[in-house]
Amino acid sequence: MYLTRLALTDFRSYAGVELSLEPGVSTFVGPNGQGKTNLVEAAAYVSTLGSHRVATDAPLVRAGAERAILRAAVTSSGRDSLVEIEINPGRANRARLNRAPVSRPRQVLGVLSTVLFAPEDLALVKGDPEQRRRFLDDLLVASAPRYAGVRADYERVLRQRTALLKSLRARPGRPARSGTRTYARAGAPRDAERSGRGGDGPGHNGSGQDGTGPDGAPPDRAGPAGPAASTLDVWDEHLATAGAELLAARIRLTASLRPLVARSYSAVAGGASVEAGISYRQSLRTPGLSGPSGSPSRPGRAPAEADEPAADAARLADGLREALAMVRGEELERGVCLVGPHRDDLDLRIGDLPARGYASQGESWSMALALRLSAFEALRGAGDDPVLLLDDVFAELDVGRRERLARLAAGAEQVLVTAAVPADVPAALRGARFDVGGGTVTRA
C-alpha cells in the first residue's frame, strides 16, 4: 500500500499544496514551524479520521477558512482509490470514496492504513491510560474497520448513561450506602476526572449484612425507584453488551501483540537483556472480569498475563453487569460511570517492573517504538504494508536506536519522514527529498 498523491486545502498552515509520491522513502526537510508535521498529520487523518496532536478538528482548519479538504490517492493490491474528506468544525464532516459521497466518514476507513511514529509517542509509556486505550482502539479499527462502529456505539452508550447518572445525582432521597468493594487501579484519578468519568479509588456499596440491598437486590442496586431505576437498568444492559464486545476485541489484540512487542523491543534496544511485556488490565475485578488465576495484581507490579480474562464476550458482559451492580450506589452519588472499557489500561512492563515510573528515558523510547513497530507488523500480517510515517522522531533518539529503527523501517513499502536537517535522517532511509518552507513543498 502506498500514497501516490496527497492534496491539502486550507489544512493547518497550507492554503493549498499537492504532493506526488512514490513507493520507497520520501523525506520532508525544513526548519521547525514550517509545516512538515502538517503533511504527515494529514496522511494520518485520512487513515484514522483523527489527529495525533489535537482532540478536536477546529485547529486543523487554516485560520480564516471555513473548512479543510484532504484528498489522498492510494494504491493497494493493484487497486487505485481516491479518498476525499471535508473537515467542518462544529458540523458533521463529509467524505467521498472514488468521488461518490458516503453516508458516514468512517466508511472510508481501511482504504489507507498508516502507522505514525512521533515525539508524542512517549506519552504511550509515560502518559495517562487514555493514551494506551486509544492506541489499542486505533489499531483495532485499522485492523478491522467495523470496530469503528463498535467503538462509536460504546461511546454513545457511555455518554447517555453518564448523562442519566448526572441527572439522578441531583435528585434527593437516595438511600445511604454501606459496605465495601475493591478496585484494581487502572490509572490515576486525574485521568478519569479529566474525561468526566470520575476517579477509580475505593468506594462502598449499598449492601446489607447478608450482602444484598434493602430489597434483596444485589449490592448497590438500591437507588432510584420507579421509571428512573428501570431506565438505568436499560443503560446498564446496553453498556454491558457494547462494552463486552470492545473489551473482548482489546484482549484478543493484546494477546496477539505480546510476542511482537517483545521482539520489537529487543530489536530497537539492541538485544536488551530484559524482556518487554504487555497485559490488559481492567479497572474493577469481579469473578466475571478476572483471569484464570482469579488473583489480584501484585502491589507495585504489572499484572501477569494469566490475570487477563478470556476474550469471551458473553462472560465479559456478565462480569460488567456484576460490576455495575456493585458500584451503582457510588455512581449515583458521584454522577459518573465507574465501570467499563473506558476505565481500563494497557500495562507495559520491562522485566518485572512497570515501564511507567520505572523505565529510563532510553527504555521508555524503546518501549514506545516497540508498540508502533508491533502495530506495523500486525497490520502487515493482515495484508498490505501500512504506510510508515516518521515525524521528526530521529532527533529524539540516541545514535544506536536511530540506526536500528531506520533499518527496521527501511523494509516498508512506503515511508514518509520529516526532519529539520538532512543529517537527522539515517543513511538507511535516504530517498526522494522535499524541501518545506514558506507554505510550499518542493522536490529537491
Short mmCIF file of C-alpha atoms in Angstrom, two decimals:
data_model
loop_
_atom_site.label_atom_id
_atom_site.label_comp_id
_atom_site.label_asym_id
_atom_site.label_seq_id
_atom_site.Cartn_x
_atom_site.Cartn_y
_atom_site.Cartn_z
CA MET A 1 0.00 0.00 0.00
CA TYR A 2 1.26 3.48 -0.81
CA LEU A 3 0.13 7.03 -1.43
CA THR A 4 0.53 8.37 -4.96
CA ARG A 5 -0.97 11.81 -4.30
CA LEU A 6 -1.76 13.88 -1.22
CA ALA A 7 -3.52 17.24 -1.56
CA LEU A 8 -4.34 19.66 1.26
CA THR A 9 -6.70 22.64 1.01
CA ASP A 10 -6.93 25.03 3.97
CA PHE A 11 -5.44 22.39 6.24
CA ARG A 12 -3.32 23.80 9.08
CA SER A 13 -0.79 26.23 7.56
CA TYR A 14 -1.47 25.29 3.93
CA ALA A 15 -3.87 27.24 1.73
CA GLY A 16 -3.19 24.60 -0.88
CA VAL A 17 -0.48 22.06 -1.58
CA GLU A 18 -0.33 18.90 -3.66
CA LEU A 19 2.30 16.16 -3.44
CA SER A 20 3.10 13.43 -5.95
CA LEU A 21 4.54 10.46 -4.10
CA GLU A 22 6.10 7.11 -4.96
CA PRO A 23 6.84 3.84 -3.15
CA GLY A 24 10.00 3.90 -1.06
CA VAL A 25 11.28 6.70 1.17
CA SER A 26 10.26 10.36 0.87
CA THR A 27 11.87 12.85 3.25
CA PHE A 28 10.44 16.29 4.06
CA VAL A 29 13.14 18.64 5.29
CA GLY A 30 12.82 22.16 6.65
CA PRO A 31 13.15 24.33 9.75
CA ASN A 32 10.78 23.79 12.65
CA GLY A 33 7.43 25.54 12.32
CA GLN A 34 7.30 25.36 8.51
CA GLY A 35 4.61 22.67 8.21
CA LYS A 36 6.43 19.35 7.89
CA THR A 37 4.35 17.67 10.58
CA ASN A 38 1.16 19.00 8.96
CA LEU A 39 1.86 16.80 5.94
CA VAL A 40 2.14 13.52 7.83
CA GLU A 41 -0.72 14.58 10.10
CA ALA A 42 -2.90 14.94 7.00
CA ALA A 43 -1.96 11.47 5.78
CA ALA A 44 -2.69 10.01 9.21
CA TYR A 45 -6.04 11.83 9.36
CA VAL A 46 -7.15 10.22 6.10
CA SER A 47 -6.25 6.88 7.66
CA THR A 48 -7.81 7.32 11.12
CA LEU A 49 -10.18 10.35 10.88
CA GLY A 50 -8.34 11.85 13.83
CA SER A 51 -5.23 13.83 14.70
CA HIS A 52 -2.42 12.65 16.97
CA ARG A 53 -1.84 16.25 18.04
CA VAL A 54 -5.27 17.64 18.96
CA ALA A 55 -8.55 16.22 20.21
CA THR A 56 -10.87 18.37 18.08
CA ASP A 57 -10.95 19.32 14.40
CA ALA A 58 -11.04 23.10 14.80
CA PRO A 59 -7.22 23.60 14.90
CA LEU A 60 -6.89 21.62 11.65
CA VAL A 61 -8.62 24.30 9.59
CA ARG A 62 -6.45 27.19 8.40
CA ALA A 63 -7.17 30.48 10.16
CA GLY A 64 -9.89 32.37 8.28
CA ALA A 65 -11.14 29.31 6.36
CA GLU A 66 -14.48 27.60 6.97
CA ARG A 67 -13.37 24.08 6.20
CA ALA A 68 -10.37 21.97 5.24
CA ILE A 69 -10.26 19.38 2.48
CA LEU A 70 -7.91 16.41 2.23
CA ARG A 71 -7.53 14.24 -0.86
CA ALA A 72 -5.45 11.08 -0.96
CA ALA A 73 -4.89 8.75 -3.90
CA VAL A 74 -3.98 5.28 -2.65
CA THR A 75 -2.71 2.20 -4.45
CA SER A 76 -3.27 -1.10 -2.67
CA SER A 77 -3.07 -4.63 -4.07
CA GLY A 78 -3.14 -3.24 -7.58
CA ARG A 79 -6.31 -1.23 -6.90
CA ASP A 80 -6.42 2.59 -7.04
CA SER A 81 -8.70 4.54 -4.68
CA LEU A 82 -9.36 8.22 -4.05
CA VAL A 83 -10.40 9.36 -0.57
CA GLU A 84 -11.69 12.91 -0.02
CA ILE A 85 -12.50 14.28 3.42
CA GLU A 86 -14.11 17.63 4.20
CA ILE A 87 -13.39 18.77 7.76
CA ASN A 88 -16.14 21.05 9.12
CA PRO A 89 -15.52 22.23 12.70
CA GLY A 90 -18.76 22.37 14.65
CA ARG A 91 -20.60 20.44 11.94
CA ALA A 92 -20.55 16.94 10.55
CA ASN A 93 -17.54 16.07 8.44
CA ARG A 94 -18.18 14.66 4.98
CA ALA A 95 -16.30 12.13 2.87
CA ARG A 96 -16.24 10.73 -0.63
CA LEU A 97 -14.75 7.50 -1.91
CA ASN A 98 -13.83 7.40 -5.60
CA ARG A 99 -15.80 10.63 -6.00
CA ALA A 100 -19.02 9.10 -4.62
CA PRO A 101 -20.35 10.51 -1.31
CA VAL A 102 -20.55 8.09 1.61
CA SER A 103 -23.21 8.32 4.31
CA ARG A 104 -20.65 8.30 7.12
CA PRO A 105 -16.99 9.34 7.02
CA ARG A 106 -15.96 6.15 8.79
CA GLN A 107 -16.91 4.22 5.64
CA VAL A 108 -13.56 5.29 4.14
CA LEU A 109 -11.59 3.70 6.99
CA GLY A 110 -9.35 0.91 5.77
CA VAL A 111 -8.65 2.42 2.35
CA LEU A 112 -5.39 3.89 3.67
CA SER A 113 -3.54 2.28 6.56
CA THR A 114 -0.74 4.16 8.33
CA VAL A 115 1.47 3.76 11.39
CA LEU A 116 2.72 7.06 12.78
CA PHE A 117 5.86 7.49 14.90
CA ALA A 118 6.02 10.91 16.58
CA PRO A 119 7.63 12.61 19.58
CA GLU A 120 4.22 12.42 21.28
CA ASP A 121 4.61 8.63 21.39
CA LEU A 122 6.50 8.91 24.67
CA ALA A 123 3.08 9.52 26.24
CA LEU A 124 2.19 5.91 25.39
CA VAL A 125 4.63 4.91 28.13
CA LYS A 126 4.65 7.87 30.50
CA GLY A 127 1.19 9.29 29.96
CA ASP A 128 -2.31 8.56 31.21
CA PRO A 129 -4.20 5.32 30.45
CA GLU A 130 -6.28 7.18 27.87
CA GLN A 131 -3.24 7.25 25.57
CA ARG A 132 -2.83 3.47 25.69
CA ARG A 133 -6.54 2.81 25.28
CA ARG A 134 -6.51 4.96 22.17
CA PHE A 135 -3.51 3.04 20.84
CA LEU A 136 -5.43 -0.23 21.15
CA ASP A 137 -8.67 1.13 19.72
CA ASP A 138 -6.98 2.85 16.77
CA LEU A 139 -5.17 -0.37 15.93
CA LEU A 140 -8.41 -2.35 16.22
CA VAL A 141 -10.07 -0.03 13.69
CA ALA A 142 -7.07 -0.18 11.36
CA SER A 143 -7.14 -3.98 11.53
CA ALA A 144 -10.91 -4.29 11.08
CA PRO A 145 -12.80 -1.06 10.26
CA ARG A 146 -16.05 -2.46 11.66
CA TYR A 147 -14.66 -1.73 15.12
CA ALA A 148 -15.14 1.97 14.40
CA GLY A 149 -18.85 1.24 14.78
CA VAL A 150 -18.30 -0.83 17.93
CA ARG A 151 -16.24 1.97 19.43
CA ALA A 152 -18.80 4.62 18.47
CA ASP A 153 -21.66 2.56 19.90
CA TYR A 154 -19.89 2.16 23.22
CA GLU A 155 -19.02 5.86 23.42
CA ARG A 156 -22.65 6.77 22.68
CA VAL A 157 -23.91 4.45 25.42
CA LEU A 158 -21.33 5.84 27.83
CA ARG A 159 -22.41 9.42 27.15
CA GLN A 160 -26.10 8.61 27.58
CA ARG A 161 -25.58 6.61 30.75
CA THR A 162 -23.31 9.26 32.26
CA ALA A 163 -25.89 11.96 31.49
CA LEU A 164 -28.55 9.88 33.24
CA LEU A 165 -26.34 9.38 36.29
CA LYS A 166 -25.68 13.11 36.49
CA SER A 167 -29.41 13.84 36.34
CA LEU A 168 -30.17 11.26 39.03
CA ARG A 169 -27.38 12.63 41.20
CA ALA A 170 -29.32 15.86 41.57
CA ARG A 171 -32.41 14.08 42.91
CA PRO A 172 -32.88 13.94 46.70
CA GLY A 173 -33.77 10.88 48.70
CA ARG A 174 -31.22 8.35 47.52
CA PRO A 175 -30.52 5.76 50.21
CA ALA A 176 -27.23 5.87 52.06
CA ARG A 177 -24.64 3.27 51.22
CA SER A 178 -22.68 0.89 53.37
CA GLY A 179 -20.30 -2.00 52.88
CA THR A 180 -17.21 -2.07 50.69
CA ARG A 181 -15.97 -3.04 47.27
CA THR A 182 -12.49 -3.48 45.79
CA TYR A 183 -10.86 -1.84 42.78
CA ALA A 184 -7.81 -2.87 40.80
CA ARG A 185 -6.47 0.51 39.77
CA ALA A 186 -6.21 1.20 36.05
CA GLY A 187 -4.83 4.72 36.14
CA ALA A 188 -4.51 7.91 38.08
CA PRO A 189 -7.77 9.54 39.22
CA ARG A 190 -6.61 12.66 37.38
CA ASP A 191 -7.05 10.86 34.04
CA ALA A 192 -10.55 9.72 34.86
CA GLU A 193 -11.66 13.07 36.25
CA ARG A 194 -10.44 14.87 33.15
CA SER A 195 -12.51 12.56 30.95
CA GLY A 196 -15.60 13.28 33.04
CA ARG A 197 -15.86 9.75 34.39
CA GLY A 198 -14.59 10.12 37.92
CA GLY A 199 -11.65 8.61 39.73
CA ASP A 200 -11.17 4.94 40.41
CA GLY A 201 -10.27 4.76 44.07
CA PRO A 202 -12.02 2.56 46.62
CA GLY A 203 -15.68 3.09 47.45
CA HIS A 204 -18.65 1.38 49.07
CA ASN A 205 -21.82 -0.42 48.09
CA GLY A 206 -25.35 -0.37 49.37
CA SER A 207 -25.47 -3.89 50.79
CA GLY A 208 -26.98 -5.17 53.98
CA GLN A 209 -25.34 -7.64 56.36
CA ASP A 210 -26.24 -10.57 54.13
CA GLY A 211 -24.58 -8.96 51.08
CA THR A 212 -27.83 -7.82 49.43
CA GLY A 213 -29.53 -4.47 49.16
CA PRO A 214 -32.52 -3.46 51.32
CA ASP A 215 -34.92 -5.10 48.88
CA GLY A 216 -32.87 -8.26 48.41
CA ALA A 217 -31.29 -6.92 45.21
CA PRO A 218 -27.56 -7.26 44.56
CA PRO A 219 -25.33 -4.78 46.42
CA ASP A 220 -25.76 -1.16 45.31
CA ARG A 221 -28.88 -1.86 43.28
CA ALA A 222 -30.63 0.19 45.92
CA GLY A 223 -31.04 3.58 44.33
CA PRO A 224 -33.69 5.44 42.37
CA ALA A 225 -37.09 3.84 42.27
CA GLY A 226 -39.69 3.55 39.55
CA PRO A 227 -39.03 4.71 35.97
CA ALA A 228 -35.60 6.13 36.80
CA ALA A 229 -34.38 2.76 38.05
CA SER A 230 -35.81 1.00 35.01
CA THR A 231 -34.11 3.47 32.67
CA LEU A 232 -30.76 2.97 34.40
CA ASP A 233 -31.21 -0.80 34.16
CA VAL A 234 -31.69 -0.44 30.40
CA TRP A 235 -28.50 1.59 30.03
CA ASP A 236 -26.63 -0.89 32.26
CA GLU A 237 -27.54 -3.62 29.81
CA HIS A 238 -26.51 -1.52 26.80
CA LEU A 239 -23.17 -0.73 28.42
CA ALA A 240 -22.53 -4.37 29.35
CA THR A 241 -23.30 -5.57 25.83
CA ALA A 242 -21.41 -2.88 23.92
CA GLY A 243 -18.57 -2.84 26.43
CA ALA A 244 -18.07 -6.59 26.30
CA GLU A 245 -17.61 -6.57 22.52
CA LEU A 246 -15.00 -3.82 22.71
CA LEU A 247 -13.34 -5.46 25.72
CA ALA A 248 -13.08 -8.87 24.05
CA ALA A 249 -11.50 -7.30 20.96
CA ARG A 250 -8.95 -5.42 23.07
CA ILE A 251 -7.99 -8.56 24.97
CA ARG A 252 -7.52 -10.55 21.75
CA LEU A 253 -5.45 -7.74 20.27
CA THR A 254 -3.26 -7.50 23.36
CA ALA A 255 -2.55 -11.23 23.21
CA SER A 256 -1.60 -11.03 19.52
CA LEU A 257 0.67 -8.02 20.11
CA ARG A 258 2.51 -9.53 23.09
CA PRO A 259 5.16 -11.52 21.16
CA LEU A 260 5.51 -8.72 18.59
CA VAL A 261 6.21 -6.15 21.31
CA ALA A 262 8.80 -8.39 22.95
CA ARG A 263 10.58 -8.97 19.64
CA SER A 264 10.41 -5.31 18.56
CA TYR A 265 11.70 -4.08 21.91
CA SER A 266 14.70 -6.37 21.68
CA ALA A 267 15.40 -5.18 18.13
CA VAL A 268 15.18 -1.48 18.96
CA ALA A 269 17.03 -1.74 22.27
CA GLY A 270 19.87 -3.69 20.70
CA GLY A 271 19.31 -7.11 22.24
CA ALA A 272 18.33 -5.93 25.72
CA SER A 273 18.85 -8.45 28.50
CA VAL A 274 15.32 -7.88 29.86
CA GLU A 275 12.10 -8.65 28.02
CA ALA A 276 9.29 -6.20 27.39
CA GLY A 277 5.74 -7.34 28.06
CA ILE A 278 2.20 -6.05 27.86
CA SER A 279 -1.04 -7.12 29.50
CA TYR A 280 -4.59 -5.82 29.62
CA ARG A 281 -5.79 -4.54 32.97
CA GLN A 282 -9.36 -3.77 33.97
CA SER A 283 -10.36 -1.16 36.49
CA LEU A 284 -12.72 -3.31 38.53
CA ARG A 285 -12.28 -7.01 39.28
CA THR A 286 -15.22 -9.36 39.70
CA PRO A 287 -15.32 -13.12 39.11
CA GLY A 288 -16.62 -12.41 35.60
CA LEU A 289 -13.81 -9.95 34.92
CA SER A 290 -10.89 -11.89 36.41
CA GLY A 291 -8.32 -14.01 34.69
CA PRO A 292 -7.99 -17.75 35.03
CA SER A 293 -6.00 -17.40 38.18
CA GLY A 294 -8.50 -15.02 39.75
CA SER A 295 -5.63 -13.49 41.68
CA PRO A 296 -5.23 -9.76 42.27
CA SER A 297 -2.34 -7.78 40.87
CA ARG A 298 0.81 -7.66 42.96
CA PRO A 299 1.34 -4.23 44.54
CA GLY A 300 3.84 -2.20 42.54
CA ARG A 301 3.98 -4.77 39.76
CA ALA A 302 2.22 -5.14 36.43
CA PRO A 303 -0.33 -7.99 36.41
CA ALA A 304 0.73 -11.23 34.75
CA GLU A 305 -0.87 -12.32 31.51
CA ALA A 306 -2.61 -15.04 33.48
CA ASP A 307 -4.71 -12.35 35.17
CA GLU A 308 -6.31 -11.35 31.88
CA PRO A 309 -9.83 -12.67 31.40
CA ALA A 310 -10.65 -14.81 28.42
CA ALA A 311 -11.86 -12.89 25.35
CA ASP A 312 -15.35 -14.33 25.83
CA ALA A 313 -17.88 -11.57 25.15
CA ALA A 314 -20.73 -13.36 26.96
CA ARG A 315 -18.69 -13.90 30.12
CA LEU A 316 -17.32 -10.37 29.96
CA ALA A 317 -20.85 -8.96 29.66
CA ASP A 318 -21.86 -10.92 32.77
CA GLY A 319 -18.84 -9.53 34.59
CA LEU A 320 -19.73 -5.99 33.59
CA ARG A 321 -23.30 -6.48 34.80
CA GLU A 322 -21.99 -7.71 38.14
CA ALA A 323 -19.54 -4.83 38.40
CA LEU A 324 -22.25 -2.29 37.60
CA ALA A 325 -24.39 -3.76 40.36
CA MET A 326 -21.50 -3.43 42.82
CA VAL A 327 -20.92 0.25 42.18
CA ARG A 328 -24.39 1.60 41.46
CA GLY A 329 -24.62 3.45 44.77
CA GLU A 330 -21.35 5.25 44.28
CA GLU A 331 -22.12 6.03 40.65
CA LEU A 332 -25.39 7.66 41.74
CA GLU A 333 -23.59 9.62 44.42
CA ARG A 334 -20.86 10.86 42.10
CA GLY A 335 -22.77 11.06 38.84
CA VAL A 336 -20.11 9.22 36.85
CA CYS A 337 -19.72 5.83 35.19
CA LEU A 338 -17.16 3.81 37.13
CA VAL A 339 -17.20 0.57 35.15
CA GLY A 340 -16.32 -0.25 31.56
CA PRO A 341 -13.55 -0.32 28.97
CA HIS A 342 -13.15 3.47 29.28
CA ARG A 343 -11.57 2.84 32.70
CA ASP A 344 -9.05 0.17 31.68
CA ASP A 345 -5.36 0.28 30.87
CA LEU A 346 -2.71 -1.49 28.84
CA ASP A 347 0.05 -2.38 31.28
CA LEU A 348 3.58 -2.10 29.91
CA ARG A 349 6.50 -3.68 31.69
CA ILE A 350 10.21 -4.07 31.23
CA GLY A 351 11.39 -7.16 33.03
CA ASP A 352 9.29 -7.42 36.19
CA LEU A 353 8.75 -3.69 36.63
CA PRO A 354 6.08 -1.41 35.14
CA ALA A 355 7.51 0.83 32.44
CA ARG A 356 5.62 3.85 33.71
CA GLY A 357 7.58 5.32 36.57
CA TYR A 358 10.48 2.86 36.41
CA ALA A 359 11.83 2.94 32.85
CA SER A 360 14.69 5.22 31.91
CA GLN A 361 14.29 7.71 29.06
CA GLY A 362 16.01 5.31 26.66
CA GLU A 363 13.92 2.35 27.84
CA SER A 364 10.75 4.43 27.53
CA TRP A 365 11.61 5.30 23.93
CA SER A 366 12.40 1.67 23.16
CA MET A 367 9.01 0.64 24.53
CA ALA A 368 7.16 3.36 22.61
CA LEU A 369 8.90 2.38 19.38
CA ALA A 370 8.20 -1.31 20.09
CA LEU A 371 4.47 -0.56 20.36
CA ARG A 372 4.45 1.22 17.00
CA LEU A 373 6.58 -1.44 15.32
CA SER A 374 4.32 -4.17 16.67
CA ALA A 375 1.32 -2.31 15.22
CA PHE A 376 3.09 -2.19 11.86
CA GLU A 377 3.84 -5.92 11.99
CA ALA A 378 0.26 -6.75 12.99
CA LEU A 379 -1.16 -4.76 10.06
CA ARG A 380 1.43 -6.15 7.67
CA GLY A 381 0.48 -9.67 8.73
CA ALA A 382 -3.16 -8.96 7.87
CA GLY A 383 -2.46 -7.78 4.31
CA ASP A 384 -0.62 -4.88 2.69
CA ASP A 385 2.16 -2.95 4.38
CA PRO A 386 0.78 0.19 6.02
CA VAL A 387 2.46 3.48 5.15
CA LEU A 388 5.07 4.36 7.77
CA LEU A 389 5.06 7.97 8.95
CA LEU A 390 8.17 9.03 10.89
CA ASP A 391 7.59 12.55 12.20
CA ASP A 392 10.84 14.12 13.47
CA VAL A 393 11.38 11.05 15.61
CA PHE A 394 15.08 10.57 14.88
CA ALA A 395 16.00 13.83 16.60
CA GLU A 396 14.64 12.32 19.84
CA LEU A 397 16.74 9.14 19.73
CA ASP A 398 20.33 8.27 20.52
CA VAL A 399 22.52 7.09 17.66
CA GLY A 400 22.02 3.37 18.33
CA ARG A 401 18.23 3.48 18.47
CA ARG A 402 18.15 5.83 15.47
CA GLU A 403 20.10 3.41 13.28
CA ARG A 404 18.21 0.33 14.44
CA LEU A 405 14.82 1.98 13.85
CA ALA A 406 15.93 3.11 10.39
CA ARG A 407 16.95 -0.42 9.41
CA LEU A 408 13.63 -1.81 10.63
CA ALA A 409 11.62 0.90 8.84
CA ALA A 410 13.51 0.65 5.55
CA GLY A 411 11.70 -2.57 4.65
CA ALA A 412 8.28 -0.89 4.46
CA GLU A 413 6.72 -0.32 1.04
CA GLN A 414 6.41 3.42 1.66
CA VAL A 415 7.99 5.62 4.35
CA LEU A 416 7.36 9.35 4.83
CA VAL A 417 9.97 11.04 7.04
CA THR A 418 10.15 14.58 8.42
CA ALA A 419 13.36 16.14 9.72
CA ALA A 420 14.71 19.61 10.47
CA VAL A 421 18.00 18.91 8.69
CA PRO A 422 19.09 16.13 6.32
CA ALA A 423 21.71 14.94 8.81
CA ASP A 424 18.91 13.79 11.16
CA VAL A 425 17.87 11.11 8.66
CA PRO A 426 19.92 7.88 8.82
CA ALA A 427 21.55 6.68 5.60
CA ALA A 428 19.23 3.64 5.51
CA LEU A 429 16.30 5.99 4.85
CA ARG A 430 17.71 8.20 2.13
CA GLY A 431 15.32 8.65 -0.80
CA ALA A 432 13.31 11.36 -2.51
CA ARG A 433 13.68 14.69 -0.73
CA PHE A 434 11.20 17.56 -0.46
CA ASP A 435 12.08 21.00 0.92
CA VAL A 436 9.41 22.55 3.13
CA GLY A 437 9.19 26.27 3.90
CA GLY A 438 7.09 29.38 3.42
CA GLY A 439 3.91 27.40 2.88
CA THR A 440 5.31 25.47 -0.08
CA VAL A 441 6.69 21.99 -0.64
CA THR A 442 9.14 21.48 -3.50
CA ARG A 443 11.02 18.41 -4.62
CA ALA A 444 14.77 18.87 -4.28
#
